CSV table of C-alpha atoms and ligand atoms in Angstrom, one decimal:
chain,number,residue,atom,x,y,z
B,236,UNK,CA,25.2,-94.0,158.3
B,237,UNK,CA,26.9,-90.6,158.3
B,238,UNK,CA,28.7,-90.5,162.2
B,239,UNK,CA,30.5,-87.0,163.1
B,240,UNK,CA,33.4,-87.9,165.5
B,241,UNK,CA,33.6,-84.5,167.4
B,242,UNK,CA,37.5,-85.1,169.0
B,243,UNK,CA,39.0,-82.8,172.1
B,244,UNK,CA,41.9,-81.5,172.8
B,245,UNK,CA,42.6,-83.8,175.4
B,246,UNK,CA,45.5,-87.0,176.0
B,247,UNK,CA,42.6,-89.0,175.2
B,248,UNK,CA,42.6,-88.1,171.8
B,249,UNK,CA,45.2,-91.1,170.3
B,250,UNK,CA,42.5,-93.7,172.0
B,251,UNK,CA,39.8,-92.3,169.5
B,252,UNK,CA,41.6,-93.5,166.6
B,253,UNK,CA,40.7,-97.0,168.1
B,254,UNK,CA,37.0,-95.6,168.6
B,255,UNK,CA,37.0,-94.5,164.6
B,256,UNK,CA,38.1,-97.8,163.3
B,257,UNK,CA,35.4,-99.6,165.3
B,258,UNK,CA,33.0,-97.3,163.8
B,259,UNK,CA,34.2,-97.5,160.2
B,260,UNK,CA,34.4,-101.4,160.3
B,261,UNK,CA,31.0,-101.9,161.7
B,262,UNK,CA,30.4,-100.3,158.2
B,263,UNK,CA,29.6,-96.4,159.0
B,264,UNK,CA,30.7,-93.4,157.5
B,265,UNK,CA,32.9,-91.4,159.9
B,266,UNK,CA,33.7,-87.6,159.8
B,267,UNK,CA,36.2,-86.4,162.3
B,268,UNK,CA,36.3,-83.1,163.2
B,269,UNK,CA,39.4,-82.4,165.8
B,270,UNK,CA,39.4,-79.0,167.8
B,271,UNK,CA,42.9,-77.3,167.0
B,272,UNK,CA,44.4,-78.4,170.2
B,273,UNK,CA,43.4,-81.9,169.6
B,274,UNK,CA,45.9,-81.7,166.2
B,275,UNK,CA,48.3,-80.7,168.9
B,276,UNK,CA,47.8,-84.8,170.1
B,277,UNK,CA,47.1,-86.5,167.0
B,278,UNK,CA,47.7,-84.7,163.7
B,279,UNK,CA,45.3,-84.2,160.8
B,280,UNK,CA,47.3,-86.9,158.4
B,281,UNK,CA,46.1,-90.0,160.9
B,282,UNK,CA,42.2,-88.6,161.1
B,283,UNK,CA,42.3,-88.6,157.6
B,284,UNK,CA,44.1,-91.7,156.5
B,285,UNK,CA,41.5,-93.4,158.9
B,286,UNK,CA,38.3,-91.8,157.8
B,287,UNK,CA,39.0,-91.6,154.2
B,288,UNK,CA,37.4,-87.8,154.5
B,289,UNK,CA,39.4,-84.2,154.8
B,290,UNK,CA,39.5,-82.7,157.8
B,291,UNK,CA,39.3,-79.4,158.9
B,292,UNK,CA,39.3,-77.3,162.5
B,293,UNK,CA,37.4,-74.2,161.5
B,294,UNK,CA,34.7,-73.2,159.1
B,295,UNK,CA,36.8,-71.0,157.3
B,296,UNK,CA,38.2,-73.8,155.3
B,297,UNK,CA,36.0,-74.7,151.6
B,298,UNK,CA,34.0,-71.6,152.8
B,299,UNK,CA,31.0,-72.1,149.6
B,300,UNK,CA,30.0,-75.1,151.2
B,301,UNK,CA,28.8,-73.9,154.7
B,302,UNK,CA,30.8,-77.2,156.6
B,303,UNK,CA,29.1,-76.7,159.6
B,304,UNK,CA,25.4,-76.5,158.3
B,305,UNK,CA,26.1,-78.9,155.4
B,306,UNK,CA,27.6,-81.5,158.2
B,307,UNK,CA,25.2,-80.5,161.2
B,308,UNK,CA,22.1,-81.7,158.6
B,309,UNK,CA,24.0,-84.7,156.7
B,310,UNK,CA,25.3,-86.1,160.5
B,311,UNK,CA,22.7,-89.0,162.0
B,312,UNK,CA,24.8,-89.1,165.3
B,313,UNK,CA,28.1,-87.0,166.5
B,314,UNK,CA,30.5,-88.2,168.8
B,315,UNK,CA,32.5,-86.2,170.7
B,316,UNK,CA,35.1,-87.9,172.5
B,317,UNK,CA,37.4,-87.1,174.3
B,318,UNK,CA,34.8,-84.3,175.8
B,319,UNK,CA,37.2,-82.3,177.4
B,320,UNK,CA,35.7,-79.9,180.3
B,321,UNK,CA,36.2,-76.7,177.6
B,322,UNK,CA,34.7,-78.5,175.0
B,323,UNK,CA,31.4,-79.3,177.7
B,324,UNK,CA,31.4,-75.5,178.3
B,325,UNK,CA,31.3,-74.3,174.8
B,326,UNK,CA,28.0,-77.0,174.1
B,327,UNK,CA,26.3,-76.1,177.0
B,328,UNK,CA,26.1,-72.4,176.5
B,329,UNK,CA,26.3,-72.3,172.7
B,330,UNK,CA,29.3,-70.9,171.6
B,331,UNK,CA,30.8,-71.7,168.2
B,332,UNK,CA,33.6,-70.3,167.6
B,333,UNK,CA,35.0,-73.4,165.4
B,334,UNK,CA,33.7,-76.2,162.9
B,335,UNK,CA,33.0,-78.6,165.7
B,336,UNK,CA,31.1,-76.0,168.2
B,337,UNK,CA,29.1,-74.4,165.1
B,338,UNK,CA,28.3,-78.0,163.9
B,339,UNK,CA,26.6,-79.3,167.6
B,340,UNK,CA,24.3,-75.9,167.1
B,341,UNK,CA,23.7,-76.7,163.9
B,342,UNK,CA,22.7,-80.5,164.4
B,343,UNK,CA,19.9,-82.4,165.2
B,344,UNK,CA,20.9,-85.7,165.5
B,345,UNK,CA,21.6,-87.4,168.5
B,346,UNK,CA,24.9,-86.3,170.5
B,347,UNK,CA,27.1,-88.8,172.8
B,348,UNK,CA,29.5,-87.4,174.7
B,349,UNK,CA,32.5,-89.3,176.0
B,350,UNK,CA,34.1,-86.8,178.8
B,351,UNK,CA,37.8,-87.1,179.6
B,352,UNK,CA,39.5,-85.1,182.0
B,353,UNK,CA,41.3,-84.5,185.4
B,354,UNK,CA,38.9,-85.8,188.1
B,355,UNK,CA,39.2,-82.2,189.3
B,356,UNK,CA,38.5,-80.8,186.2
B,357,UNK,CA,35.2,-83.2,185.8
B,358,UNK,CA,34.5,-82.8,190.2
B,359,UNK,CA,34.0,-78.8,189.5
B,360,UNK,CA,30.4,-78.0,189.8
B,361,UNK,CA,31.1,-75.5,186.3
B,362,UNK,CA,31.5,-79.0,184.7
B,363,UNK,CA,29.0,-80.8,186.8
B,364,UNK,CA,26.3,-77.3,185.8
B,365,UNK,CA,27.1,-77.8,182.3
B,366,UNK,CA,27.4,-81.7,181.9
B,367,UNK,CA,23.7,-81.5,183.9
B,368,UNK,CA,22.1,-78.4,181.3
B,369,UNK,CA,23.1,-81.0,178.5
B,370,UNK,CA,22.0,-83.7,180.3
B,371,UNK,CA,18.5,-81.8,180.8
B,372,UNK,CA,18.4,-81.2,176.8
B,373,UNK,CA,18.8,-84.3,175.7
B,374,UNK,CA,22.5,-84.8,175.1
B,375,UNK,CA,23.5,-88.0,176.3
B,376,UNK,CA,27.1,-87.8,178.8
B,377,UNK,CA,28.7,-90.7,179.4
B,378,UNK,CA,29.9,-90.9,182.7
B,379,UNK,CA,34.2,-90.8,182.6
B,380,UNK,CA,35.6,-94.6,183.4
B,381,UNK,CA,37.4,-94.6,186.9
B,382,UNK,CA,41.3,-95.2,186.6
B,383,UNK,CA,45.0,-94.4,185.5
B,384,UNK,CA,45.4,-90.2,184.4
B,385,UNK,CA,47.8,-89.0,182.2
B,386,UNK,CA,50.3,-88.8,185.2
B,387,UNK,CA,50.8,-91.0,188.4
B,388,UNK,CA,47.6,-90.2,189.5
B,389,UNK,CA,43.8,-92.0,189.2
B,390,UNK,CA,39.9,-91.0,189.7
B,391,UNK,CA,37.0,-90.8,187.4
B,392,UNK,CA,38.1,-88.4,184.6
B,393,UNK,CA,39.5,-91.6,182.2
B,394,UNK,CA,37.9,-91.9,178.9
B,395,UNK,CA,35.3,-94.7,178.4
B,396,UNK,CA,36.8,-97.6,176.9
B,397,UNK,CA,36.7,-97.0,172.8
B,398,UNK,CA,34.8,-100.3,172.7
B,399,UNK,CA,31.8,-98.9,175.2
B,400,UNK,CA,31.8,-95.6,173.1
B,401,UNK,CA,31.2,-97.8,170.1
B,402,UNK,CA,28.2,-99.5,171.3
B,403,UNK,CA,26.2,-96.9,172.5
B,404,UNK,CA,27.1,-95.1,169.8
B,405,UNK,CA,25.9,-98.3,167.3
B,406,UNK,CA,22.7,-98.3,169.4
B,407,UNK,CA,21.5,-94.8,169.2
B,408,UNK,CA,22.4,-95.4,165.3
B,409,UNK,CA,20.0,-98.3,165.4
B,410,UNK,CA,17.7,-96.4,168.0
B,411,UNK,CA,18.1,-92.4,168.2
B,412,UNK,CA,15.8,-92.7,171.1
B,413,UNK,CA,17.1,-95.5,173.4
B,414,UNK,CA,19.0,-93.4,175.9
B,415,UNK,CA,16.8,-91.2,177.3
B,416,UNK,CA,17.3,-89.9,181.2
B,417,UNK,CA,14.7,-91.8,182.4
B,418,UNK,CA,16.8,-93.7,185.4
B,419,UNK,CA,17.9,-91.1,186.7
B,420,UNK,CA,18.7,-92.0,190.6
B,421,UNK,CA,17.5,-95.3,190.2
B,422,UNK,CA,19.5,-98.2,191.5
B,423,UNK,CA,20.1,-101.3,189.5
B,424,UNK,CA,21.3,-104.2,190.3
B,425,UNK,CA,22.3,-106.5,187.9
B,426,UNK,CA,23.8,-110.0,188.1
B,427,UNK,CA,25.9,-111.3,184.6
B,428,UNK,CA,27.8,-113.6,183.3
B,429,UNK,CA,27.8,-117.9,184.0
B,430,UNK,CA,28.6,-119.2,187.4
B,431,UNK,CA,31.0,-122.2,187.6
B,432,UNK,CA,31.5,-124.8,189.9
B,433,UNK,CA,34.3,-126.4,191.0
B,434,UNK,CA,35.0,-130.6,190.8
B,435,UNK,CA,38.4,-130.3,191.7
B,436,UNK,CA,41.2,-127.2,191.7
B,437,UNK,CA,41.3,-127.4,187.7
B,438,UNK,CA,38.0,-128.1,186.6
B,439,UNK,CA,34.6,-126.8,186.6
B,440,UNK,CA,30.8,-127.1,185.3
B,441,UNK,CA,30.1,-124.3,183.6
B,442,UNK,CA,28.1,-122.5,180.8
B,443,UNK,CA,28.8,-120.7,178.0
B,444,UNK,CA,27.4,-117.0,179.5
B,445,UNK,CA,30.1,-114.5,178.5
B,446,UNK,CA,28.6,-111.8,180.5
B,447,UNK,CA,27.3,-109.4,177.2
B,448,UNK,CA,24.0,-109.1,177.8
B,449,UNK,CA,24.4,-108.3,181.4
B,450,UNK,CA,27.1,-106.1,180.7
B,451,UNK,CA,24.7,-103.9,177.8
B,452,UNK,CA,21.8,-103.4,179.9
B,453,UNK,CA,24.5,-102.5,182.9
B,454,UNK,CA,25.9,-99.6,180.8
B,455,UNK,CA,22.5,-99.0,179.0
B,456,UNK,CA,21.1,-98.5,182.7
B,457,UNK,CA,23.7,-95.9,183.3
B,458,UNK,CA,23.1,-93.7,180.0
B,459,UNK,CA,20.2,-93.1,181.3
B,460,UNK,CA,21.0,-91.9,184.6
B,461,UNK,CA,20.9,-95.2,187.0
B,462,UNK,CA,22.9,-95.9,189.7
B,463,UNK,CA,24.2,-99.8,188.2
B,464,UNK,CA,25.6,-102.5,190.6
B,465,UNK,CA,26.4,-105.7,188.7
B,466,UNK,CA,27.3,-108.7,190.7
B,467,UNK,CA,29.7,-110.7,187.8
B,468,UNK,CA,30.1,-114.1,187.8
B,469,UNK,CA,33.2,-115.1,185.4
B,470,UNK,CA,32.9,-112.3,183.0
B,471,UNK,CA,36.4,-111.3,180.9
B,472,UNK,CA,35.0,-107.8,179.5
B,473,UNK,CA,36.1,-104.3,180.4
B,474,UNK,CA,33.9,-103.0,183.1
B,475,UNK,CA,31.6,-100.1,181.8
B,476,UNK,CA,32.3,-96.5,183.0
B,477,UNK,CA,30.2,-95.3,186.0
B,478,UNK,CA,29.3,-99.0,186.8
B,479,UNK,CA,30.3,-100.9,190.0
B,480,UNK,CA,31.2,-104.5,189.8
B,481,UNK,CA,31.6,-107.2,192.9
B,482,UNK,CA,33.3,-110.4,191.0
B,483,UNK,CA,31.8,-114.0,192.3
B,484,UNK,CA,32.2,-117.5,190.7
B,485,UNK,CA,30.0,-119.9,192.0
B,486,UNK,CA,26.2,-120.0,192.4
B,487,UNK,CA,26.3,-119.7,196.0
B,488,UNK,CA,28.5,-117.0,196.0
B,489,UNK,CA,26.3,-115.1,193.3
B,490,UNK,CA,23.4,-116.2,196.0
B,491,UNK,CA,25.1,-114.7,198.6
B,492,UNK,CA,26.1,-111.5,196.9
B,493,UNK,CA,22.5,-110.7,195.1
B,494,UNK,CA,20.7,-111.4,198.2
B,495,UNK,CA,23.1,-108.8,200.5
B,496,UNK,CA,22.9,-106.3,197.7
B,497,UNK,CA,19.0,-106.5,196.3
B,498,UNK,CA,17.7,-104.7,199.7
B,499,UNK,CA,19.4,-101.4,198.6
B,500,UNK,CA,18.4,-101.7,195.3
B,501,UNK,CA,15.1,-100.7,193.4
B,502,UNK,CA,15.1,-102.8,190.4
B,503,UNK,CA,17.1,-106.3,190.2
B,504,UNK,CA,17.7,-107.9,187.1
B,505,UNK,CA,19.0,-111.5,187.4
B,506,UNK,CA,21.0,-111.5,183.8
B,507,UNK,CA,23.5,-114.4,184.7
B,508,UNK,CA,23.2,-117.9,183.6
B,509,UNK,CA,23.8,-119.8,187.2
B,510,UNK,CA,23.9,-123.3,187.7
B,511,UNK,CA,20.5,-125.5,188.7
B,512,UNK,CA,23.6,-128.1,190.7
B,513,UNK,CA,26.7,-128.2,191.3
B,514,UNK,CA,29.0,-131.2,192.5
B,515,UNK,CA,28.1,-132.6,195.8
B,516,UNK,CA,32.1,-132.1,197.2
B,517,UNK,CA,34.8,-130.2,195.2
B,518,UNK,CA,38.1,-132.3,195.4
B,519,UNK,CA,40.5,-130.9,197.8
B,520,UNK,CA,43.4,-132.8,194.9
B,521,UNK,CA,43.0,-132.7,191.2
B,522,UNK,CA,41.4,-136.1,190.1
B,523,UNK,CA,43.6,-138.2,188.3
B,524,UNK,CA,43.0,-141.1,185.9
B,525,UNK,CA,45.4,-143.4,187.7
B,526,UNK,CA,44.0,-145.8,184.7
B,527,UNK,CA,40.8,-146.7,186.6
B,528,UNK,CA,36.9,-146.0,186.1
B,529,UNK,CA,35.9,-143.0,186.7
B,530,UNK,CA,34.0,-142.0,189.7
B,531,UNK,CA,30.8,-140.7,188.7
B,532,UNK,CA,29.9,-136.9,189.9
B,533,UNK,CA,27.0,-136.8,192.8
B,534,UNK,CA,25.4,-133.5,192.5
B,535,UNK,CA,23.2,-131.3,194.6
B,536,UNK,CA,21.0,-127.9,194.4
B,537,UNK,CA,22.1,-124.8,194.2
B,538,UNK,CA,19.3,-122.1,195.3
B,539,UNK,CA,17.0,-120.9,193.1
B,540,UNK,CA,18.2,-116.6,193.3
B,541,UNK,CA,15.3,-115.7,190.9
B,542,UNK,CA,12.8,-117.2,193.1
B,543,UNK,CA,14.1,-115.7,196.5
B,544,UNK,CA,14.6,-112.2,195.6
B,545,UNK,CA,10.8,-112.4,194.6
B,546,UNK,CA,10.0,-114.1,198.0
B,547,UNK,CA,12.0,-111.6,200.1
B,548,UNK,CA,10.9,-108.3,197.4
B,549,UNK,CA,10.9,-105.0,199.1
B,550,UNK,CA,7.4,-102.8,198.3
B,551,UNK,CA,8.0,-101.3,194.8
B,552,UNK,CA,11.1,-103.2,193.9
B,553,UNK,CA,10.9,-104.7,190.0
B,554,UNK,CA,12.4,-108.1,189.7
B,555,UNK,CA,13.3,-109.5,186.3
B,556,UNK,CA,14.4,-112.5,184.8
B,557,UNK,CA,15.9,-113.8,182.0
B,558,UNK,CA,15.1,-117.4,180.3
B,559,UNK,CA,17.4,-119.1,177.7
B,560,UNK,CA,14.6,-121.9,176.3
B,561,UNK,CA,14.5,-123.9,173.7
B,562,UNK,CA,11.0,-125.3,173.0
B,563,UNK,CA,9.9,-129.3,173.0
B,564,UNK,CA,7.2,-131.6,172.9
B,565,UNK,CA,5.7,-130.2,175.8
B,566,UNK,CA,5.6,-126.2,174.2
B,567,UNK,CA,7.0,-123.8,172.3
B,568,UNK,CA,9.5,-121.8,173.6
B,569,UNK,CA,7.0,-118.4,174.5
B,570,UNK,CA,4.9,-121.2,176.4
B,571,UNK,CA,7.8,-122.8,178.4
B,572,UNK,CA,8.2,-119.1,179.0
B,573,UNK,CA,5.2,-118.0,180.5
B,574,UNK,CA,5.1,-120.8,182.7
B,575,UNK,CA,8.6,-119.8,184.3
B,576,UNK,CA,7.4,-116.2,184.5
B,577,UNK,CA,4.4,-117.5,186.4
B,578,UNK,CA,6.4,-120.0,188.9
B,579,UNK,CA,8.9,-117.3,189.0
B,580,UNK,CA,6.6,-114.2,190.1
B,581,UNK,CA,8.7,-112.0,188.5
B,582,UNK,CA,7.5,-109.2,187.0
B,583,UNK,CA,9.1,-109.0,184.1
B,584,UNK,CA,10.7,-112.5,182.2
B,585,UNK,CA,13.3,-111.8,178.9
B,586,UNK,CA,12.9,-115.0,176.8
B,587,UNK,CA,15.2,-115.8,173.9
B,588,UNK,CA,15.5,-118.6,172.2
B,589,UNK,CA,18.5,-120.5,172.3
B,590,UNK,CA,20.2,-123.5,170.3
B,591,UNK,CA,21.4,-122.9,166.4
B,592,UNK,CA,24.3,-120.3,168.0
B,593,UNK,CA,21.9,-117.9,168.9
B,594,UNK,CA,22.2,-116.0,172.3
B,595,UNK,CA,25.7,-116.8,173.9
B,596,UNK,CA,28.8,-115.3,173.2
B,597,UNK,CA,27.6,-112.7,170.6
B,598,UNK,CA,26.6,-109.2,170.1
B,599,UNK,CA,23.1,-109.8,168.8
B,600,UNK,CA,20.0,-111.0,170.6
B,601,UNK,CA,16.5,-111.5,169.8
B,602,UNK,CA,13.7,-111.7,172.7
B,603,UNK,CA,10.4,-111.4,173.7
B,604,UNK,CA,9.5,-109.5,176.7
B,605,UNK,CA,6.7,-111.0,179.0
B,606,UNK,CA,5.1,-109.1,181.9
B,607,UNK,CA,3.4,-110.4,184.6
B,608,UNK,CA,0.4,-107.8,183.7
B,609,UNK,CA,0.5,-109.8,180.6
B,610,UNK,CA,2.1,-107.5,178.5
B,611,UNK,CA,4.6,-109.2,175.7
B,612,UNK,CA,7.2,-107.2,173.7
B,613,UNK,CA,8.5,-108.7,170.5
B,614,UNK,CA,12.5,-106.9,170.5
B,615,UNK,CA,13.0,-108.1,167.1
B,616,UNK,CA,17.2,-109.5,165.8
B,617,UNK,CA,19.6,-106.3,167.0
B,618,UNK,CA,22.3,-105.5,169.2
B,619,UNK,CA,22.3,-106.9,172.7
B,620,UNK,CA,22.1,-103.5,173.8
B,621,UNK,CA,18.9,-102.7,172.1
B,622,UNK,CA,17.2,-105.9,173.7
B,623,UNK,CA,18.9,-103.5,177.2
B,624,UNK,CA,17.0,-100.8,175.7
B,625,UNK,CA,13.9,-102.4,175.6
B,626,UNK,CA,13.9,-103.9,179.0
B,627,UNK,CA,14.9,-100.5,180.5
B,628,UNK,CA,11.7,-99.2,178.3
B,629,UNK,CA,9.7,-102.0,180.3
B,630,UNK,CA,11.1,-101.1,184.0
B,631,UNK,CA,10.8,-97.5,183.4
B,632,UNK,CA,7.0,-97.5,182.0
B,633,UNK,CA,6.1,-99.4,185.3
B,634,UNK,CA,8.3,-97.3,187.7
B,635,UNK,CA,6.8,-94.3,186.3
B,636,UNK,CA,3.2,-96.2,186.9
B,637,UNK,CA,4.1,-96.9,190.3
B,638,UNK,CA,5.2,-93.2,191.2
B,639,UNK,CA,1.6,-92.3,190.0
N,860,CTP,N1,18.1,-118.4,188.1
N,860,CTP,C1,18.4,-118.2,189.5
N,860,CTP,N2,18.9,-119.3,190.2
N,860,CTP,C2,19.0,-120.5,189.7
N,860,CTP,C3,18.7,-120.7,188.3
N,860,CTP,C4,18.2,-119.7,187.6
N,860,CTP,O1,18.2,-117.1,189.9
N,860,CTP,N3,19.5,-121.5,190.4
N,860,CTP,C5,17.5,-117.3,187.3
N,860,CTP,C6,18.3,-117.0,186.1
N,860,CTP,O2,19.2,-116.0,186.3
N,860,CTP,C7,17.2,-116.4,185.2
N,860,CTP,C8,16.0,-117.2,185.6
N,860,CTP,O3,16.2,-117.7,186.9
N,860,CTP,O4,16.9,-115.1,185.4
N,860,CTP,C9,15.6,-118.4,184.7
N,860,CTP,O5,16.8,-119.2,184.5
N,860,CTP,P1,16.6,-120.6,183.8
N,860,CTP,O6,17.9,-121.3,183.8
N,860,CTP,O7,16.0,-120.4,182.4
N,860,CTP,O8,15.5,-121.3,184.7
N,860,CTP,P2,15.5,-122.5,185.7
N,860,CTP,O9,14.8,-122.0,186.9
N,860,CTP,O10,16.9,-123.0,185.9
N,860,CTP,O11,14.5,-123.4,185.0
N,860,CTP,P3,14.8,-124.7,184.0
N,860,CTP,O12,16.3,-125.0,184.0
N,860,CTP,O13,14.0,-125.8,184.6
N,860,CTP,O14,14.3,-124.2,182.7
């Protein structure tokens, strides 16, 4: 699919290169278009050698062709990254006074903006003003990641990790409208990842939750405007921008955390894969063979979180699970599933089927979506994001119902 890749003038430019590949190799067409002064950062020979297309700054350059209305129609998505706080300006009040300014007039594609600045720069209210008139037409601005600035100094103002960039930008290809500003104000809570727990100082029981899907619907929930917590148990990826993470590793400690957090939250989503048990006594000592038997492992409950945060739900506060099921003798798995939503009293249950590599460690899921109303949405093979996409559908058709 034809991808514009709209780059600023900004430090952030040389981490776009990284953001191009990963749109190339996931098999899209890519078009940069730098500003002037993002030449002054990355020059035209390394946009070109990675895109395989010309570049140009201006629309002065092959003139017959109209560039900017011939890419504005062709493009299915731009990307402009980094946004720099001119380059917010110049969308939000129209100007075009280059190829890439005239080209966001002329499109009507979806636009993803990955901002990049000073945290002054992105604090100002002109940039907060024009970031929210986008915002209100249906441009979709990241939030900037929290960290390290071009100098000594840190804030928000860092680009969003190229990977990040990549995804939404692969889901809006897949799904023009899954980010919508629907969540706007609305706080999530999210727990992700697999909880281990401990047998001795080395060792663990674990599961094979890397964290993905919990991580997608965390920074699908913030595209559209929601205020994301996500409590992580064990999870190795790069946080998304605009998202706050508390890191745990057990069950109880995942207990613990969800159970302080879910009273200031509005919607919970319980993402993680925790453990059912865990061993009775974690060895002070690593176990050694010593050449004997070995002892056999006593284990013992671990809460059920699911089932408390439904027992202790605030008035208007959506719960929602996740089951990994496989099915057997005694159903299939959407049967096994329904059952769990019931003994859960959830009000939403994501069930995919798992076994045959499907689910864990990988960027694709496939669901169906049960509601307590008895609702079921089918969210058919696709990214893990677009099963995010389709949950956040779900949450926000009932919080709009309950506003009514
Ligand atoms: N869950 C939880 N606390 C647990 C176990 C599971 O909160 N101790 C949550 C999971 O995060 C998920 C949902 O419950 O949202 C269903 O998890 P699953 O492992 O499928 O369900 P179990 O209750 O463990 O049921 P079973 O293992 O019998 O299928």
């Amino acid at each position: 699919m034809t991808v514009l890749l709209g780059v600023g003038g900004g430090i952030a430019a040389y981490k776009v290169c990284e953001l191009l590949r990963l749109l190339t190799e996931s098999g899209h067409d890519v078009q940069p278009i730098p500003t002037e002064s993002a030449l002054r950062f990355v020059g035209t020979a390394t946009w070109e050698a990675l895109s395989g297309h010309r570049v140009a700054t201006e629309v002065w350059t092959a003139v017959p062709d109209v560039p900017h209305v011939r890419l504005g129609r062709a493009a299915e998505l731009i990307v402009v990254a980094p946004a720099t706080a001119d380059l917010l300006a110049k969308a939000a009040h129209g100007l075009a006074d280059d190829l890439l300014t005239a080209t966001l007039l002329t499109a009507r594609c979806p636009v993803l903006y990955a901002p990049a600045m000073h945290t002054e720069m992105w604090e100002h209210p002109a940039t907060q003003d024009n970031v929210q008139t986008l915002r209100r037409r249906g441009g979709i601005v990241m939030d900037p990641a929290v960290g390290r600035l071009t100098g000594a100094d840190s804030g928000p103002g860092r680009l969003p990790e190229p990977a990040e960039i990549a995804d939404l930008a692969r889901l809006l290809l897949a799904r023009p409208d899954a980010l919508p500003r629907d969540l706007s104000g609305v706080r999530v809570l999210i727990s992700a990842g697999g909880t281990r727990e401990p047998l001795d100082p080395v060792r663990f029981l674990g599961n094979r939750s890397s964290g993905r899907q919990g991580w997608a619907l965390a920074a699908v929930a913030a595209a559209r405007g929601a205020l994301v917590s996500v409590v992580a148990a064990n999870v190795g990826l790069a946080v998304p921008a605009g998202v706050d993470v508390l890191r745990v590793g057990t069950a109880e400690q995942l207990h613990t955390a969800m159970l302080g957090a879910a009273a200031r939250a509005d919607v919970v989503v319980m993402a993680a894969a925790v453990a059912d048990f865990r061993p009775q006594e974690a060895r002070r000592h690593k176990i050694k063979k010593d050449g004997q038997e070995p002892d056999p492992v006593v284990l013992v409950r671990n809460p059920d979180i699911l089932t408390e945060l439904v027992a202790r739900r605030r008035t208007g506060q959506l719960i929602i699970g996740f089951a990994a099921e496989t099915g057997d003798a005694d159903g299939d798995v959407l049967a096994h599933g329904r059952a769990k939503l019931a003994r859960k009293g959830c009000d939403l249950l994501v069930v995919n089927a798992v076994g045959e590599g499907g689910a864990f460690e990988v960027d694709t899921n496939e669901a169906v979506i049960l509601g307590a109303d008895g609702t079921q949405v089918d969210v058919a093979h696709g990214l893990k994001s677009q099963l995010a996409a389709a949950v956040w559908d779900a949450v926000s058709a009932r919080l709009a119902g309950l506003s009514r």
